[in-house]
Amino acid sequence: MSSSRFLLHLTIFLLIFHQNFCFPSKQTLFLPLKTTLGRPPLTFAPRSKLSASAAAAAGSTTNKLGFHHNVTLTVSLSVGSPPQNVTMVLDTGSELSWLHCKKTPDLTSTFAPELSNSYTPIPCASPVCKTRTQDLPIPASCDPNNRLCHVAVSYADTSSIEGTLAYENFVIGSSTRPGFLFGCMDSGFSSNSDEDSKTTGLMGMNRGSLSFVSQMGFPKFSYCISGFDSSGVLLLGNASFSWLKTLNYTPLIQRSDPLPYFDRVAYTVQLEGIQVGNKMLDLPRSVFLPDHTGAGQTMVDSGTQFTFLMGPVYTALRNEFLQQTRGVLRVLEDPNFVFQGAMDLCYRITEPAGMSFSNLPQVSLMFEGAEMSISGERLLYRVPDMNTGSDSVYCFTFGNSDLLGIEAFVIGNHHQQNVWMEFDLEKSRVGFAQIRCDLAGQRLGIDI
């Protein structure tokens, strides 16, 4: 896949309403974001990734926490006793949080467990090694060299990392969360070591028992990414705003039986159809349903940039979009060019005069009880540093999962722009509401 991806730099403001870290519904986390070029995400693993005025209004004190965004979110916080500063990718597609714990020439940021008085590795004999790791894609094992609980994680871009499961203190704002379970990793392989070296690790945010959101006890979290000026906001915890439209909810799909290609702790929803303009794609409902192996689930993933559809659905959407834009867009006639390995519908667009993206047909993703509409500039993405003569190259922002070896539908963050996305863990549902996300930050009193 191409190494050119949007890197969203964020600053986050953490509001802690209860200082005892008994979080449920009382902590709120906001982040504004900016955009520059970055790297591809690590997620997408085929399971084969506030202002003083606002604080005063909530009756709380304000603690600041720095965030950055690299298609997935990254958070800067402190870990250990005495605390060490770390930066972790915030990944809704992963469960286990982990830190690089071994210094190497390639890593600029690591956690040193030997310098922490609160670091406690989990021995193989501990029930925690088995009972708390049951949702991990790769089962925990016993390291014969030190008899400690061994954990490993792999990603769709061939990256992998492994190390020891341990307890540690995580310091967020002015509060300390003792006994947080994470992976202290000492070996692995990265497909992009230059970019990976800029962070200390990863913070898992899915529905698994070891994820950050589960261990911290947050009942829900939300985010809103702007499509106007690359600003936005992430909210971690419970919140209600008078200016926020009523959300349309779709239930999270839950399966109790283990299936080889079904991720039971992902944010899985049911895609029921796709409409292009006024035309619904003529596809049977069965093509959107997981098969007997679990292949074909639909995952909402903030860590994946674009949206990827299973082969038959992608082909139908591609053909219909081509048909409805014939005479409006000029197709890039290069059969050998496939953007990021899965996006094979690209166009030549003359700039700076360009064209009006408002003329493009809207694509609507129909879920059970909710709908996500993609229109205008979100339908096309300018390929960085690529031109054909005087024309720029833009690609359709839907890709073919089959070309990436991913047995799932993945709804990426590019199509979540200007949509308030709420992940409600208590009621097992995801909510959508169209909104100007750049204005959401202003209404929250965040200077972006």
Tab-separated table of C-alpha atoms in Angstrom:
chain	number	residue	atom	x	y	z
A	1	MET	CA	0.000	0.000	0.000
A	2	SER	CA	1.134	3.554	-0.619
A	3	SER	CA	3.046	5.249	2.160
A	4	SER	CA	1.212	8.545	1.620
A	5	ARG	CA	-1.643	8.888	4.089
A	6	PHE	CA	-3.157	11.748	5.959
A	7	LEU	CA	-1.611	12.299	9.367
A	8	LEU	CA	-4.006	14.142	11.628
A	9	HIS	CA	-2.275	16.030	14.437
A	10	LEU	CA	-4.472	16.448	17.447
A	11	THR	CA	-4.460	18.159	20.799
A	12	ILE	CA	-6.736	16.687	23.442
A	13	PHE	CA	-8.262	18.138	26.524
A	14	LEU	CA	-9.174	15.641	29.224
A	15	LEU	CA	-11.951	16.548	31.632
A	16	ILE	CA	-12.013	14.389	34.748
A	17	PHE	CA	-15.177	14.740	36.808
A	18	HIS	CA	-14.323	12.009	39.333
A	19	GLN	CA	-10.752	11.856	40.511
A	20	ASN	CA	-10.974	8.293	41.861
A	21	PHE	CA	-10.823	6.767	38.370
A	22	CYS	CA	-14.193	5.143	38.774
A	23	PHE	CA	-14.958	6.568	35.352
A	24	PRO	CA	-18.398	5.420	34.241
A	25	SER	CA	-20.180	8.241	32.429
A	26	LYS	CA	-18.298	11.018	34.223
A	27	GLN	CA	-15.173	11.589	32.157
A	28	THR	CA	-15.089	13.500	28.912
A	29	LEU	CA	-12.183	13.722	26.489
A	30	PHE	CA	-12.031	16.232	23.628
A	31	LEU	CA	-9.501	16.604	20.813
A	32	PRO	CA	-9.065	19.062	17.947
A	33	LEU	CA	-7.148	17.778	14.908
A	34	LYS	CA	-5.054	19.036	11.982
A	35	THR	CA	-3.942	17.276	8.784
A	36	THR	CA	-0.549	16.573	7.184
A	37	LEU	CA	0.910	13.683	5.200
A	38	GLY	CA	1.561	10.479	7.083
A	39	ARG	CA	1.756	6.681	6.837
A	40	PRO	CA	-0.673	3.831	6.288
A	41	PRO	CA	-2.511	2.477	9.308
A	42	LEU	CA	-1.660	-0.707	11.132
A	43	THR	CA	-5.287	-1.601	11.684
A	44	PHE	CA	-7.485	-3.490	9.340
A	45	ALA	CA	-6.100	-6.716	10.641
A	46	PRO	CA	-8.081	-9.502	9.015
A	47	ARG	CA	-8.904	-11.514	12.088
A	48	SER	CA	-7.116	-14.373	10.045
A	49	LYS	CA	-6.597	-1.863	13.879
A	50	LEU	CA	-11.906	21.794	26.349
A	51	SER	CA	-11.836	25.001	27.259
A	52	ALA	CA	-12.115	26.559	30.757
A	53	SER	CA	-15.665	27.738	30.007
A	54	ALA	CA	-16.748	24.267	28.938
A	55	ALA	CA	-15.138	22.758	32.026
A	56	ALA	CA	-16.861	25.269	34.261
A	57	ALA	CA	-20.206	24.493	32.646
A	58	ALA	CA	-19.660	20.839	33.465
A	59	GLY	CA	-18.637	21.664	37.017
A	60	SER	CA	-15.175	20.095	36.701
A	61	THR	CA	-11.498	20.839	36.619
A	62	THR	CA	-9.593	20.576	33.360
A	63	ASN	CA	-6.555	18.425	32.670
A	64	LYS	CA	-4.737	18.644	29.346
A	65	LEU	CA	-3.531	15.670	27.408
A	66	GLY	CA	-1.704	15.844	24.077
A	67	PHE	CA	-2.968	13.830	21.125
A	68	HIS	CA	-1.829	13.245	17.564
A	69	HIS	CA	-3.506	11.330	14.759
A	70	ASN	CA	-2.030	8.975	12.199
A	71	VAL	CA	-5.218	7.660	10.620
A	72	THR	CA	-5.598	6.045	14.032
A	73	LEU	CA	-5.427	8.331	17.086
A	74	THR	CA	-2.393	8.638	19.313
A	75	VAL	CA	-2.372	9.827	22.893
A	76	SER	CA	0.462	11.232	24.981
A	77	LEU	CA	0.336	10.218	28.632
A	78	SER	CA	2.561	8.950	31.454
A	79	VAL	CA	3.168	5.358	32.558
A	80	GLY	CA	4.980	3.913	35.559
A	81	SER	CA	6.369	5.098	38.910
A	82	PRO	CA	8.028	7.513	38.579
A	83	PRO	CA	6.031	8.370	35.436
A	84	GLN	CA	7.582	8.083	31.971
A	85	ASN	CA	6.117	9.984	29.014
A	86	VAL	CA	4.819	7.775	26.223
A	87	THR	CA	2.834	8.225	22.998
A	88	MET	CA	0.317	5.542	22.021
A	89	VAL	CA	-1.769	5.029	18.887
A	90	LEU	CA	-5.447	4.933	19.850
A	91	ASP	CA	-6.870	2.080	17.791
A	92	THR	CA	-10.549	1.084	17.719
A	93	GLY	CA	-9.623	-2.017	15.735
A	94	SER	CA	-7.373	-3.522	18.419
A	95	GLU	CA	-7.755	-4.799	21.973
A	96	LEU	CA	-4.355	-5.119	23.646
A	97	SER	CA	-2.566	-1.913	24.592
A	98	TRP	CA	1.205	-2.210	24.368
A	99	LEU	CA	4.463	-0.291	24.657
A	100	HIS	CA	7.919	-0.780	23.176
A	101	CYS	CA	10.024	-1.866	26.153
A	102	LYS	CA	13.376	-2.539	24.517
A	103	LYS	CA	15.604	0.217	23.200
A	104	THR	CA	16.814	-0.254	19.635
A	105	PRO	CA	18.481	2.110	17.160
A	106	ASP	CA	15.163	2.331	15.252
A	107	LEU	CA	13.052	3.443	18.220
A	108	THR	CA	13.070	7.023	19.474
A	109	SER	CA	10.541	6.386	22.256
A	110	THR	CA	10.400	3.394	24.590
A	111	PHE	CA	9.125	2.535	28.056
A	112	ALA	CA	11.775	1.327	30.534
A	113	PRO	CA	10.102	-1.146	32.917
A	114	GLU	CA	13.286	-1.535	34.978
A	115	LEU	CA	12.981	2.118	36.019
A	116	SER	CA	9.409	1.736	37.295
A	117	ASN	CA	8.591	0.622	40.835
A	118	SER	CA	5.028	-0.290	39.851
A	119	TYR	CA	5.797	-2.526	36.864
A	120	THR	CA	4.550	-6.065	37.585
A	121	PRO	CA	4.905	-8.798	34.939
A	122	ILE	CA	2.271	-11.540	34.894
A	123	PRO	CA	3.645	-15.055	35.561
A	124	CYS	CA	2.465	-17.994	33.477
A	125	ALA	CA	0.830	-19.555	36.534
A	126	SER	CA	-1.447	-16.565	37.070
A	127	PRO	CA	-5.082	-17.124	35.992
A	128	VAL	CA	-4.903	-13.638	34.428
A	129	CYS	CA	-2.678	-15.026	31.684
A	130	LYS	CA	-5.532	-17.156	30.367
A	131	THR	CA	-8.796	-15.612	31.551
A	132	ARG	CA	-8.050	-11.984	30.608
A	133	THR	CA	-6.546	-12.768	27.193
A	134	GLN	CA	-9.327	-14.946	25.820
A	135	ASP	CA	-10.467	-12.343	23.242
A	136	LEU	CA	-7.013	-11.810	21.720
A	137	PRO	CA	-6.638	-13.063	18.115
A	138	ILE	CA	-3.377	-14.784	19.095
A	139	PRO	CA	-3.703	-16.757	22.365
A	140	ALA	CA	-1.310	-15.886	25.178
A	141	SER	CA	1.404	-18.443	25.879
A	142	CYS	CA	4.158	-19.108	28.406
A	143	ASP	CA	7.679	-17.885	27.733
A	144	PRO	CA	9.885	-20.860	28.715
A	145	ASN	CA	12.868	-18.583	29.361
A	146	ASN	CA	11.330	-16.530	32.174
A	147	ARG	CA	7.992	-18.277	32.881
A	148	LEU	CA	6.137	-15.034	32.156
A	149	CYS	CA	2.872	-14.588	30.231
A	150	HIS	CA	3.752	-14.028	26.565
A	151	VAL	CA	1.509	-12.004	24.244
A	152	ALA	CA	1.769	-11.295	20.524
A	153	VAL	CA	-0.083	-9.072	18.051
A	154	SER	CA	-0.027	-9.088	14.242
A	155	TYR	CA	-1.507	-6.674	11.695
A	156	ALA	CA	-2.678	-6.805	8.102
A	157	ASP	CA	0.351	-4.852	6.842
A	158	THR	CA	2.538	-7.784	8.051
A	159	SER	CA	3.732	-5.892	11.138
A	160	SER	CA	3.907	-7.928	14.342
A	161	ILE	CA	5.125	-7.458	17.892
A	162	GLU	CA	5.427	-9.601	21.022
A	163	GLY	CA	6.439	-9.423	24.663
A	164	THR	CA	5.216	-9.798	28.250
A	165	LEU	CA	1.778	-9.116	29.722
A	166	ALA	CA	2.132	-6.870	32.770
A	167	TYR	CA	0.411	-4.549	35.247
A	168	GLU	CA	1.413	-0.887	35.372
A	169	ASN	CA	0.200	2.513	36.511
A	170	PHE	CA	-1.228	4.690	33.738
A	171	VAL	CA	-1.312	8.404	34.533
A	172	ILE	CA	-4.043	10.361	32.746
A	173	GLY	CA	-4.308	14.035	33.506
A	174	SER	CA	-3.873	14.371	37.256
A	175	SER	CA	-5.124	10.870	38.053
A	176	THR	CA	-3.382	7.512	38.220
A	177	ARG	CA	-4.965	4.242	37.102
A	178	PRO	CA	-3.089	1.434	38.908
A	179	GLY	CA	-3.080	-2.169	37.741
A	180	PHE	CA	-3.629	-1.503	34.039
A	181	LEU	CA	-2.881	-4.612	31.938
A	182	PHE	CA	-0.727	-4.022	28.864
A	183	GLY	CA	1.890	-5.682	26.703
A	184	CYS	CA	5.527	-4.771	27.399
A	185	MET	CA	6.939	-5.628	23.965
A	186	ASP	CA	10.565	-6.460	23.299
A	187	SER	CA	10.626	-7.887	19.771
A	188	GLY	CA	8.765	-7.607	16.486
A	189	PHE	CA	8.723	-6.560	12.846
A	190	SER	CA	7.416	-3.310	11.361
A	191	SER	CA	6.557	-2.683	7.713
A	192	ASN	CA	7.258	1.029	8.265
A	193	SER	CA	9.864	1.367	11.009
A	194	ASP	CA	10.533	5.071	10.339
A	195	GLU	CA	6.974	6.055	11.183
A	196	ASP	CA	6.450	3.466	13.924
A	197	SER	CA	9.517	4.750	15.753
A	198	LYS	CA	7.693	8.034	16.394
A	199	THR	CA	5.280	6.432	18.881
A	200	THR	CA	5.890	4.321	21.980
A	201	GLY	CA	3.057	1.885	21.408
A	202	LEU	CA	-0.633	1.306	20.804
A	203	MET	CA	-3.790	1.781	22.875
A	204	GLY	CA	-6.487	-0.765	22.004
A	205	MET	CA	-10.040	0.605	21.960
A	206	ASN	CA	-12.298	-2.244	20.817
A	207	ARG	CA	-14.862	-4.096	22.955
A	208	GLY	CA	-12.493	-6.735	24.325
A	209	SER	CA	-11.996	-7.070	28.089
A	210	LEU	CA	-8.369	-5.900	27.847
A	211	SER	CA	-9.057	-2.795	25.771
A	212	PHE	CA	-8.398	0.649	27.207
A	213	VAL	CA	-12.060	1.645	27.127
A	214	SER	CA	-13.078	-1.609	28.878
A	215	GLN	CA	-10.406	-1.453	31.596
A	216	MET	CA	-11.167	2.211	32.280
A	217	GLY	CA	-14.925	1.601	32.389
A	218	PHE	CA	-16.047	4.209	29.861
A	219	PRO	CA	-19.703	3.629	28.877
A	220	LYS	CA	-19.300	5.281	25.478
A	221	PHE	CA	-17.086	7.463	23.319
A	222	SER	CA	-17.620	9.665	20.283
A	223	TYR	CA	-15.652	11.482	17.631
A	224	CYS	CA	-16.341	13.991	14.878
A	225	ILE	CA	-13.909	14.613	12.001
A	226	SER	CA	-14.354	17.727	9.874
A	227	GLY	CA	-14.323	17.619	6.099
A	228	PHE	CA	-13.963	21.396	5.793
A	229	ASP	CA	-10.735	22.357	7.543
A	230	SER	CA	-9.368	19.062	8.913
A	231	SER	CA	-10.381	19.997	12.432
A	232	GLY	CA	-12.436	17.782	14.670
A	233	VAL	CA	-13.068	16.469	18.149
A	234	LEU	CA	-12.902	13.177	20.042
A	235	LEU	CA	-15.024	12.710	23.139
A	236	LEU	CA	-14.298	9.839	25.507
A	237	GLY	CA	-17.124	9.299	27.988
A	238	ASN	CA	-20.764	10.278	28.300
A	239	ALA	CA	-22.012	13.640	27.024
A	240	SER	CA	-25.154	15.385	25.854
A	241	PHE	CA	-25.271	18.632	23.900
A	242	SER	CA	-28.340	20.678	22.988
A	243	TRP	CA	-26.859	21.520	19.571
A	244	LEU	CA	-26.277	17.890	18.612
A	245	LYS	CA	-28.943	16.385	16.374
A	246	THR	CA	-30.769	13.256	17.425
A	247	LEU	CA	-28.571	10.285	16.595
A	248	ASN	CA	-29.791	7.379	14.501
A	249	TYR	CA	-28.572	4.147	16.043
A	250	THR	CA	-27.697	0.809	14.549
A	251	PRO	CA	-27.132	-2.170	16.855
A	252	LEU	CA	-23.751	-3.793	17.289
A	253	ILE	CA	-23.734	-7.360	16.013
A	254	GLN	CA	-22.620	-9.833	18.646
A	255	ARG	CA	-21.689	-13.465	18.175
A	256	SER	CA	-20.971	-15.838	21.031
A	257	ASP	CA	-19.678	-18.697	18.895
A	258	PRO	CA	-16.056	-18.409	17.700
A	259	LEU	CA	-15.700	-18.239	13.915
A	260	PRO	CA	-12.360	-18.127	12.055
A	261	TYR	CA	-13.008	-14.834	10.208
A	262	PHE	CA	-15.326	-13.015	12.629
A	263	ASP	CA	-13.872	-10.509	15.087
A	264	ARG	CA	-16.242	-10.772	18.070
A	265	VAL	CA	-14.902	-7.653	19.821
A	266	ALA	CA	-14.870	-5.300	16.808
A	267	TYR	CA	-17.504	-2.601	16.350
A	268	THR	CA	-19.565	-4.701	13.966
A	269	VAL	CA	-22.798	-3.398	12.430
A	270	GLN	CA	-25.088	-4.732	9.716
A	271	LEU	CA	-24.749	-3.150	6.279
A	272	GLU	CA	-28.018	-3.791	4.432
A	273	GLY	CA	-27.610	-1.989	1.130
A	274	ILE	CA	-25.966	0.798	-0.870
A	275	GLN	CA	-27.654	3.535	-2.852
A	276	VAL	CA	-25.974	5.615	-5.582
A	277	GLY	CA	-27.914	8.768	-6.357
A	278	ASN	CA	-31.516	7.615	-6.414
A	279	LYS	CA	-30.680	4.061	-7.399
A	280	MET	CA	-30.339	1.216	-4.926
A	281	LEU	CA	-27.768	-1.373	-5.976
A	282	ASP	CA	-29.510	-4.536	-7.113
A	283	LEU	CA	-27.850	-6.912	-4.688
A	284	PRO	CA	-29.341	-9.687	-2.548
A	285	ARG	CA	-29.229	-9.086	1.200
A	286	SER	CA	-27.155	-12.232	1.582
A	287	VAL	CA	-24.046	-10.556	0.090
A	288	PHE	CA	-23.912	-8.241	3.127
A	289	LEU	CA	-24.216	-11.020	5.699
A	290	PRO	CA	-21.288	-12.918	7.235
A	291	ASP	CA	-21.028	-16.459	5.957
A	292	HIS	CA	-20.625	-19.621	8.037
A	293	THR	CA	-16.930	-18.802	8.621
A	294	GLY	CA	-17.654	-15.241	9.774
A	295	ALA	CA	-16.246	-13.666	6.626
A	296	GLY	CA	-18.213	-10.603	5.543
A	297	GLN	CA	-18.797	-8.745	8.807
A	298	THR	CA	-19.043	-4.929	8.618
A	299	MET	CA	-16.644	-3.087	10.956
A	300	VAL	CA	-16.633	0.627	11.790
A	301	ASP	CA	-12.958	1.529	12.185
A	302	SER	CA	-11.496	4.951	12.958
A	303	GLY	CA	-8.046	3.511	12.286
A	304	THR	CA	-8.672	2.777	8.628
A	305	GLN	CA	-8.716	5.750	6.281
A	306	PHE	CA	-10.954	4.595	3.447
A	307	THR	CA	-13.887	2.198	3.103
A	308	PHE	CA	-13.376	-1.307	1.743
A	309	LEU	CA	-16.121	-3.573	0.427
A	310	MET	CA	-16.180	-7.269	-0.349
A	311	GLY	CA	-15.619	-8.050	-4.032
A	312	PRO	CA	-19.170	-8.498	-5.413
A	313	VAL	CA	-20.479	-5.406	-3.586
A	314	TYR	CA	-17.478	-3.299	-4.583
A	315	THR	CA	-17.859	-4.308	-8.237
A	316	ALA	CA	-21.545	-3.371	-8.258
A	317	LEU	CA	-20.838	0.014	-6.648
A	318	ARG	CA	-17.909	0.702	-8.969
A	319	ASN	CA	-19.947	-0.055	-12.067
A	320	GLU	CA	-22.907	2.088	-10.976
A	321	PHE	CA	-20.693	5.040	-9.997
A	322	LEU	CA	-18.919	4.765	-13.347
A	323	GLN	CA	-22.245	4.759	-15.164
A	324	GLN	CA	-23.633	7.779	-13.314
A	325	THR	CA	-20.446	9.855	-13.729
A	326	ARG	CA	-19.902	9.058	-17.386
A	327	GLY	CA	-19.374	12.344	-19.183
A	328	VAL	CA	-18.741	14.107	-15.871
A	329	LEU	CA	-15.424	12.543	-14.854
A	330	ARG	CA	-12.513	11.400	-17.028
A	331	VAL	CA	-11.341	7.920	-16.097
A	332	LEU	CA	-7.601	7.354	-15.684
A	333	GLU	CA	-6.921	4.781	-18.377
A	334	ASP	CA	-4.073	2.927	-16.671
A	335	PRO	CA	-4.967	-0.691	-15.870
A	336	ASN	CA	-1.697	-1.131	-13.947
A	337	PHE	CA	-2.427	1.612	-11.415
A	338	VAL	CA	-4.239	0.551	-8.246
A	339	PHE	CA	-4.085	3.119	-5.453
A	340	GLN	CA	-3.045	1.596	-2.128
A	341	GLY	CA	-3.492	-1.880	-3.513
A	342	ALA	CA	-7.292	-1.876	-3.568
A	343	MET	CA	-8.646	1.296	-5.196
A	344	ASP	CA	-8.731	0.778	-8.953
A	345	LEU	CA	-11.218	3.465	-10.042
A	346	CYS	CA	-9.293	6.689	-10.576
A	347	TYR	CA	-9.840	9.876	-12.557
A	348	ARG	CA	-7.953	12.719	-14.233
A	349	ILE	CA	-9.033	16.120	-12.953
A	350	THR	CA	-7.697	19.426	-14.225
A	351	GLU	CA	-6.589	21.841	-11.519
A	352	PRO	CA	-6.788	24.581	-10.343
A	353	ALA	CA	-9.999	25.092	-12.331
A	354	GLY	CA	-10.997	21.540	-11.467
A	355	MET	CA	-14.657	20.596	-11.262
A	356	SER	CA	-17.578	20.834	-8.903
A	357	PHE	CA	-17.657	17.713	-6.747
A	358	SER	CA	-21.223	18.661	-5.829
A	359	ASN	CA	-22.289	17.238	-9.199
A	360	LEU	CA	-21.283	13.727	-8.156
A	361	PRO	CA	-23.986	11.255	-7.136
A	362	GLN	CA	-24.295	10.713	-3.388
A	363	VAL	CA	-23.414	7.252	-2.095
A	364	SER	CA	-25.470	6.123	0.906
A	365	LEU	CA	-24.552	3.192	3.132
A	366	MET	CA	-27.738	1.711	4.565
A	367	PHE	CA	-27.471	0.106	7.990
A	368	GLU	CA	-30.140	-1.361	10.208
A	369	GLY	CA	-31.814	1.767	11.631
A	370	ALA	CA	-29.228	4.264	10.361
A	371	GLU	CA	-27.737	5.668	7.185
A	372	MET	CA	-24.355	7.178	6.315
A	373	SER	CA	-24.299	9.450	3.263
A	374	ILE	CA	-21.084	10.224	1.387
A	375	SER	CA	-21.102	13.091	-1.067
A	376	GLY	CA	-18.965	15.741	-2.737
A	377	GLU	CA	-15.254	15.759	-1.997
A	378	ARG	CA	-15.445	12.715	0.281
A	379	LEU	CA	-16.112	10.552	-2.795
A	380	LEU	CA	-12.724	11.274	-4.359
A	381	TYR	CA	-9.213	11.491	-2.915
A	382	ARG	CA	-6.302	13.268	-4.560
A	383	VAL	CA	-3.333	10.926	-4.945
A	384	PRO	CA	-0.347	12.798	-3.470
A	385	ASP	CA	2.531	13.645	-5.817
A	386	MET	CA	0.922	12.029	-8.867
A	387	ASN	CA	-0.015	13.868	-12.063
A	388	THR	CA	-0.856	12.913	-15.627
A	389	GLY	CA	0.251	15.798	-17.774
A	390	SER	CA	-1.418	18.880	-16.304
A	391	ASP	CA	-4.069	16.781	-14.575
A	392	SER	CA	-4.148	15.578	-10.985
A	393	VAL	CA	-5.157	12.002	-10.206
A	394	TYR	CA	-8.123	11.380	-7.903
A	395	CYS	CA	-9.372	7.959	-6.835
A	396	PHE	CA	-12.785	6.739	-5.743
A	397	THR	CA	-12.666	6.424	-1.951
A	398	PHE	CA	-14.065	2.897	-1.861
A	399	GLY	CA	-11.731	-0.057	-2.301
A	400	ASN	CA	-11.936	-3.786	-2.892
A	401	SER	CA	-11.391	-5.844	0.278
A	402	ASP	CA	-10.590	-8.903	-1.806
A	403	LEU	CA	-7.481	-7.238	-3.242
A	404	LEU	CA	-6.160	-6.747	0.287
A	405	GLY	CA	-7.023	-10.221	1.528
A	406	ILE	CA	-9.483	-8.789	4.054
A	407	GLU	CA	-12.560	-10.935	4.672
A	408	ALA	CA	-14.727	-8.009	5.805
A	409	PHE	CA	-16.414	-4.711	5.004
A	410	VAL	CA	-14.515	-1.861	6.705
A	411	ILE	CA	-16.030	1.628	7.112
A	412	GLY	CA	-13.063	4.010	7.292
A	413	ASN	CA	-12.724	7.439	8.864
A	414	HIS	CA	-12.718	9.316	5.528
A	415	HIS	CA	-16.410	8.507	5.165
A	416	GLN	CA	-17.090	9.425	8.778
A	417	GLN	CA	-16.187	13.077	8.168
A	418	ASN	CA	-18.855	15.535	9.317
A	419	VAL	CA	-20.666	12.730	11.091
A	420	TRP	CA	-20.941	12.593	14.876
A	421	MET	CA	-19.973	8.983	15.617
A	422	GLU	CA	-20.998	7.581	18.987
A	423	PHE	CA	-19.931	4.143	20.221
A	424	ASP	CA	-22.295	3.178	23.045
A	425	LEU	CA	-20.875	0.153	24.840
A	426	GLU	CA	-23.604	0.027	27.496
A	427	LYS	CA	-26.413	-0.308	24.961
A	428	SER	CA	-24.326	-2.103	22.298
A	429	ARG	CA	-24.984	0.312	19.470
A	430	VAL	CA	-23.344	2.888	17.195
A	431	GLY	CA	-25.017	6.241	16.549
A	432	PHE	CA	-24.683	8.603	13.557
A	433	ALA	CA	-25.681	12.235	13.085
A	434	GLN	CA	-24.698	14.612	10.291
A	435	ILE	CA	-23.012	17.713	11.685
A	436	ARG	CA	-20.419	20.366	10.836
A	437	CYS	CA	-17.561	18.936	12.874
A	438	ASP	CA	-15.493	22.106	12.574
A	439	LEU	CA	-18.307	23.929	14.365
A	440	ALA	CA	-18.588	21.196	16.997
A	441	GLY	CA	-15.147	22.110	18.331
A	442	GLN	CA	-16.115	25.761	18.503
A	443	ARG	CA	-19.320	24.947	20.371
A	444	LEU	CA	-17.305	22.930	22.849
A	445	GLY	CA	-15.111	25.952	23.404
A	446	ILE	CA	-12.013	24.403	21.853
A	447	ASP	CA	-9.623	26.740	20.067
A	448	ILE	CA	-8.819	24.932	16.811
